[in-house]
Structures are given as C-alpha cells and as structure tokens.
XYZ file of C-alpha atoms in Angstrom:
313
model
C -95.342 -28.745 39.684
C -95.763 -31.738 37.548
C -95.071 -35.526 37.410
C -92.743 -37.816 35.758
C -91.434 -41.447 35.595
C -87.694 -41.276 36.094
C -85.131 -44.150 37.236
C -81.792 -44.076 38.901
C -79.987 -47.461 37.385
C -80.911 -50.292 34.952
C -82.991 -52.830 35.970
C -86.399 -54.658 35.992
C -89.565 -52.063 35.319
C -89.508 -51.874 39.200
C -86.952 -49.217 39.017
C -89.259 -46.921 36.844
C -90.280 -44.203 39.871
C -93.313 -41.546 39.736
C -91.835 -37.914 40.693
C -92.596 -34.647 41.422
C -90.714 -32.264 39.368
C -90.864 -28.573 37.812
C -93.580 -27.697 35.499
C -91.064 -26.582 32.684
C -91.909 -23.411 30.571
C -92.068 -22.371 27.089
C -88.475 -21.329 25.706
C -88.278 -19.800 22.338
C -89.545 -22.553 19.636
C -91.326 -24.605 22.074
C -95.100 -25.295 23.301
C -95.749 -26.890 26.543
C -98.401 -29.659 26.465
C -100.212 -31.073 29.187
C -99.729 -34.995 28.212
C -103.312 -37.171 27.650
C -101.667 -40.240 26.626
C -98.042 -41.292 26.210
C -97.081 -44.140 24.273
C -95.120 -47.257 25.449
C -92.631 -48.524 22.982
C -89.906 -51.434 23.563
C -87.037 -49.246 23.342
C -88.064 -47.856 26.488
C -88.049 -50.733 27.909
C -84.493 -51.871 26.510
C -83.088 -48.875 27.670
C -84.448 -48.946 30.840
C -82.529 -52.543 31.140
C -79.472 -51.845 29.779
C -80.760 -53.714 26.757
C -79.604 -51.059 24.591
C -76.557 -48.981 24.773
C -76.757 -45.746 26.585
C -75.085 -42.982 28.584
C -73.947 -44.116 31.972
C -76.762 -42.275 34.368
C -75.769 -39.654 36.145
C -79.123 -37.965 37.350
C -82.854 -39.473 37.242
C -83.860 -40.187 33.488
C -86.987 -39.372 32.222
C -88.542 -42.186 29.643
C -90.690 -41.715 26.580
C -90.692 -40.605 23.532
C -93.945 -40.276 21.820
C -97.359 -38.751 23.107
C -100.113 -36.630 22.716
C -102.382 -33.943 24.474
C -103.484 -30.092 24.788
C -101.246 -27.253 24.690
C -100.862 -25.249 27.535
C -98.221 -22.335 26.602
C -96.734 -21.082 23.734
C -93.326 -20.132 23.782
C -91.621 -17.157 21.449
C -91.300 -17.823 17.656
C -94.038 -20.327 17.347
C -96.793 -19.830 14.755
C -99.458 -22.234 14.002
C -100.057 -23.267 17.617
C -101.863 -22.056 20.708
C -103.343 -23.083 24.015
C -106.180 -25.551 24.121
C -104.900 -27.228 20.356
C -105.046 -30.466 20.623
C -101.475 -32.184 19.527
C -99.320 -35.580 18.949
C -95.586 -35.127 19.406
C -92.692 -37.547 19.025
C -88.978 -37.504 19.099
C -89.539 -35.655 22.826
C -87.652 -36.968 25.795
C -89.705 -37.895 29.047
C -92.697 -38.266 27.736
C -94.183 -40.493 30.949
C -95.096 -37.389 32.264
C -98.123 -34.459 33.178
C -96.333 -31.978 31.064
C -93.282 -31.988 28.564
C -92.172 -29.303 26.570
C -92.067 -29.851 22.956
C -90.146 -28.601 20.082
C -92.299 -27.097 17.593
C -91.116 -28.920 14.821
C -91.922 -32.116 16.576
C -95.278 -31.186 16.690
C -98.257 -31.591 14.889
C -102.384 -30.678 15.141
C -104.283 -34.017 16.070
C -108.004 -33.856 14.130
C -111.113 -34.579 16.343
C -111.573 -37.767 15.231
C -107.887 -39.173 16.222
C -108.360 -39.837 20.187
C -105.020 -39.103 22.191
C -103.996 -42.562 23.038
C -103.992 -43.289 18.776
C -102.328 -40.457 18.476
C -99.502 -41.194 21.239
C -99.315 -44.262 19.260
C -97.776 -43.141 16.090
C -94.501 -41.878 16.544
C -91.846 -44.454 17.090
C -93.744 -47.555 15.067
C -95.672 -45.683 12.411
C -91.549 -43.843 11.807
C -90.033 -47.025 11.596
C -92.399 -48.976 9.428
C -92.744 -45.487 7.084
C -89.308 -44.877 7.377
C -87.963 -48.836 6.831
C -90.342 -49.194 3.542
C -89.586 -46.291 2.106
C -85.563 -46.836 2.422
C -86.595 -50.532 1.086
C -88.073 -49.130 -2.034
C -91.144 -51.213 -1.421
C -93.841 -50.001 -3.888
C -96.648 -51.373 -6.538
C -95.511 -55.072 -7.977
C -93.425 -55.774 -5.320
C -94.439 -58.620 -2.457
C -93.292 -57.865 1.028
C -92.533 -60.307 3.765
C -93.190 -58.468 6.910
C -91.913 -60.877 10.119
C -93.917 -59.765 13.412
C -96.390 -58.458 11.397
C -99.359 -58.549 14.412
C -96.890 -55.863 16.341
C -97.127 -51.776 16.210
C -94.108 -51.805 13.639
C -95.715 -54.645 11.794
C -99.336 -53.504 11.686
C -97.722 -50.499 10.450
C -95.650 -51.742 7.764
C -98.496 -53.745 6.571
C -100.605 -50.442 5.939
C -98.330 -48.923 4.264
C -97.000 -51.163 1.664
C -100.913 -52.033 1.050
C -101.551 -48.380 0.383
C -98.313 -48.128 -1.839
C -100.142 -51.166 -4.144
C -97.762 -54.125 -2.839
C -98.196 -57.868 -1.771
C -98.226 -58.451 1.604
C -97.158 -61.994 3.570
C -96.738 -61.607 7.166
C -95.887 -63.519 10.339
C -97.783 -64.189 13.645
C -99.317 -66.571 16.149
C -102.696 -67.918 14.651
C -104.549 -66.390 17.284
C -103.315 -62.827 15.460
C -104.651 -64.022 12.062
C -107.771 -62.270 11.872
C -105.503 -58.890 12.441
C -103.645 -59.335 10.154
C -106.071 -59.924 7.445
C -108.232 -57.051 8.307
C -105.007 -54.887 7.254
C -104.788 -56.334 4.008
C -101.881 -59.073 4.576
C -102.105 -62.653 4.258
C -101.031 -64.109 7.303
C -98.277 -67.065 7.569
C -97.327 -68.758 11.195
C -94.176 -68.922 12.649
C -92.249 -72.049 13.221
C -90.811 -74.615 11.264
C -91.859 -75.052 7.459
C -92.575 -70.774 7.569
C -90.498 -70.804 4.142
C -92.345 -73.304 2.593
C -95.963 -71.425 3.956
C -94.678 -68.241 2.625
C -93.896 -69.772 -0.685
C -97.437 -71.116 -0.701
C -98.913 -67.778 0.103
C -96.619 -65.603 -2.849
C -95.932 -68.286 -5.170
C -94.430 -65.400 -7.770
C -91.480 -65.042 -5.234
C -90.963 -62.134 -2.407
C -88.869 -59.269 -3.536
C -88.465 -57.763 -0.038
C -88.555 -58.237 3.375
C -88.799 -56.377 6.496
C -88.077 -58.291 10.418
C -89.540 -56.567 13.285
C -89.170 -60.123 15.046
C -85.615 -60.461 15.357
C -84.954 -64.297 15.078
C -83.114 -66.585 13.458
C -85.948 -67.622 11.508
C -86.889 -64.327 10.202
C -83.159 -63.700 9.107
C -82.752 -67.006 7.389
C -86.031 -67.182 5.869
C -85.584 -63.644 4.207
C -82.366 -64.799 3.315
C -83.271 -67.733 1.713
C -86.744 -66.295 -0.097
C -85.307 -62.865 -1.050
C -82.497 -62.473 -3.667
C -81.581 -59.310 -3.463
C -80.012 -58.552 -0.016
C -80.616 -55.049 -0.642
C -83.937 -55.443 -0.240
C -83.467 -57.251 3.609
C -83.730 -55.387 6.593
C -84.063 -55.504 10.221
C -85.163 -53.301 12.692
C -84.125 -55.383 15.841
C -80.640 -57.355 14.957
C -78.431 -54.368 13.912
C -75.658 -55.879 15.340
C -75.732 -58.798 12.866
C -76.781 -57.128 9.905
C -73.447 -56.129 8.056
C -72.312 -59.722 8.445
C -75.358 -61.287 6.882
C -75.088 -58.387 4.027
C -78.932 -56.840 4.758
C -79.444 -53.361 6.250
C -80.372 -52.283 9.464
C -82.418 -49.691 10.259
C -81.412 -48.905 14.410
C -81.772 -52.152 16.269
C -78.914 -51.844 17.556
C -76.810 -51.219 14.640
C -73.179 -49.215 14.940
C -74.614 -47.159 11.915
C -76.489 -44.187 12.669
C -79.876 -43.135 10.446
C -79.053 -41.188 7.691
C -80.393 -37.523 7.678
C -82.837 -38.886 4.812
C -83.812 -41.617 7.161
C -84.744 -39.145 10.282
C -86.704 -37.133 7.680
C -88.772 -40.095 6.734
C -89.956 -41.132 9.944
C -90.406 -37.617 11.104
C -92.624 -37.399 7.739
C -94.469 -40.498 8.625
C -96.271 -38.848 11.736
C -98.216 -36.007 9.603
C -99.409 -38.828 6.936
C -100.470 -41.351 9.628
C -102.185 -38.452 11.192
C -104.013 -37.518 7.783
C -104.554 -41.089 7.401
C -106.256 -41.532 10.284
C -108.124 -38.808 9.818
C -109.521 -40.007 6.791
C -110.157 -43.440 8.233
C -107.278 -45.125 6.199
C -105.514 -46.365 8.918
C -105.850 -48.298 11.825
C -103.932 -48.259 15.248
C -104.773 -51.249 17.317
C -105.221 -49.905 21.060
C -104.083 -52.324 23.998
C -104.048 -51.479 27.597
C -104.235 -48.029 28.888
C -102.491 -47.273 32.300
C -102.732 -44.521 34.653
C -99.164 -43.064 34.446
C -97.932 -44.220 38.548
C -98.502 -47.982 36.460
C -95.621 -47.145 34.309
C -93.748 -50.496 35.966
C -97.095 -52.262 34.972
C -96.813 -51.237 31.121
C -93.105 -52.103 30.750
C -94.065 -55.539 31.971
C -96.559 -55.747 29.511
C -94.721 -54.541 26.516
C -92.030 -57.083 27.545
C -94.145 -59.779 27.212
C -95.227 -58.933 23.891
C -99.285 -58.102 24.590
C -101.303 -57.655 21.960
C -102.035 -54.086 21.260
C -100.436 -50.716 21.722
C -100.026 -50.091 25.323
C -100.271 -46.277 26.345
C -100.143 -44.334 29.916
C -102.588 -41.696 31.128
C -101.370 -39.343 33.186
C-alpha cells in the first residue's frame, strides 16, 4: 500500500486528508517513483478551495503536480530509466503521495548535487516563468519589470531574464530586497509611488512587464510604463487580460496555452536542472513538512510564506 493526500469537497486546508491507496503498477510508457519530495504550489490551494475552476468532485481527488524521488519500477517501452535512478517529474497528477506513476516523457534524471526538495520545486514555477518570458520574447537589451519578484515564479523569471541578457527591475517587500538583489535584479517596493520608483530604477524605460502578483497596482503600472501591450503578461489575472489588451498565460484565462507554450513549460525542467547542476540557478527553499501536514503546507502557501514549500513523504 501507499499513502496519498485527497479531498472530497472544496474548502479550506482542513479538507485535505491522508489516506491509504493501492500502490500503482507500472504500465507501458510509465515509471513508478517513490516520492521523496512534492512541490506545493499556489494553484493546488486555489483548486482545493474552488477558487480556480475545475470539474465537480465525484471521487476522492488527488493533489499536486511536481515532485522528485527514486525510480522503483519501469514499465514496458521505457528507455533510459531503471530502478534506483534519482529523478524529477512534472505535470503528474497526485504527487502529494508516497508513490506515483509518471509518464516517462515527464521524467528527468536529477544530478547528485540537486536535492529532492530542490527538484520538486522546479516544475510549475520554472515552467511558468520560462514559458512566459519566451512568449514575451525577453532578450538582451530589454528591461523587464517583474511584479512579485520574491515569489518562486518571480525568482525564476529574474534568473532566466538575467541569463538571457536583460536588465530586471522587480517588486518585493523591503525585507525581501536582498534575495532579489542576489538574483541580479534591482528591487523596488510595491505600494504608492511604484511607477516613479521603477522609472528611477530604469531611467531608459521598461520594455516588457511580467505580472506574478495579480494586484491592480501591478497591472496599472505595467500599462503606464510599457508602450507595447503585447509585451505585458499576467499569470494571475487571466480573466481581465483581454479587456486590458494584454496577454495572459493561465491564471484563469479563458484562452488555453498553445502547443508551443506547453512545450516551453516542459522544456524548462531539463533546462533548469542543467543550470542547477552547473550552479547557475538558485531555488530558495522554504518549510519542508511531512506529507501528513499537507493542510499546514496549504496554509503557509496561502499566507505567502517565503521560499518554496515542499512535502516530504
């Protein structure tokens, strides 16, 4: 038997329950992984709370998309993986569990210097940031404004943009300025007067804006400072994007991601793993909690606790 976190009704963190489940058996094209760490993402809490649209609950619903662990069994038609391999996986339903069956196409080897917790922190944050910046065509010579620069997605966006030669200005609370500077961005405090502070930090202007905060201020300042609205994107306020003439990548947008955008999200995982192995990328870890404390993990992610929260089965 294995264990997994499920919920049977939408609600607060308290609806999350640890249950026993049958250990899945490898099927063709799939790999069984013993989970060493599962990434906790804001979308998990939004879905659990019914704040992001999803299907009606007709049976216990599993939670989580990202994780890392060790291969324990391999199905037919799988090449390149064997029991004992340390791996990272993404886009896999129900990763808040002790064991999970993973499509081999969503599985990547993990270098020894990349911990399970760091590996589990990659999928959604790095994938979202990488795809969004590729879609916005961020490149050398750009000045990028990142709203929510100290969050997991914001930190990944800063690092990709800096690696690609862009200048980055990022909003954060003053107590998080040091982390934003470590990643190569100029921090600015959000709040009244933000547009003026950004102008001071980027006197030659801002060419592209990426909203990972979702506030009215973030959208208003982006619209004020960036001339080309096609180079403004949000991952939080998708429902409002079309009316503002800006772009949205998920975040409640009625427009699904394109095949190319999904391909970029998948591409981000091996790209980030290679950068981590080369000590050229940084993941800020937050609390690491036992799987049974998934409810507390959701309370922390909803309170915007710093660092990437992970569950350790």
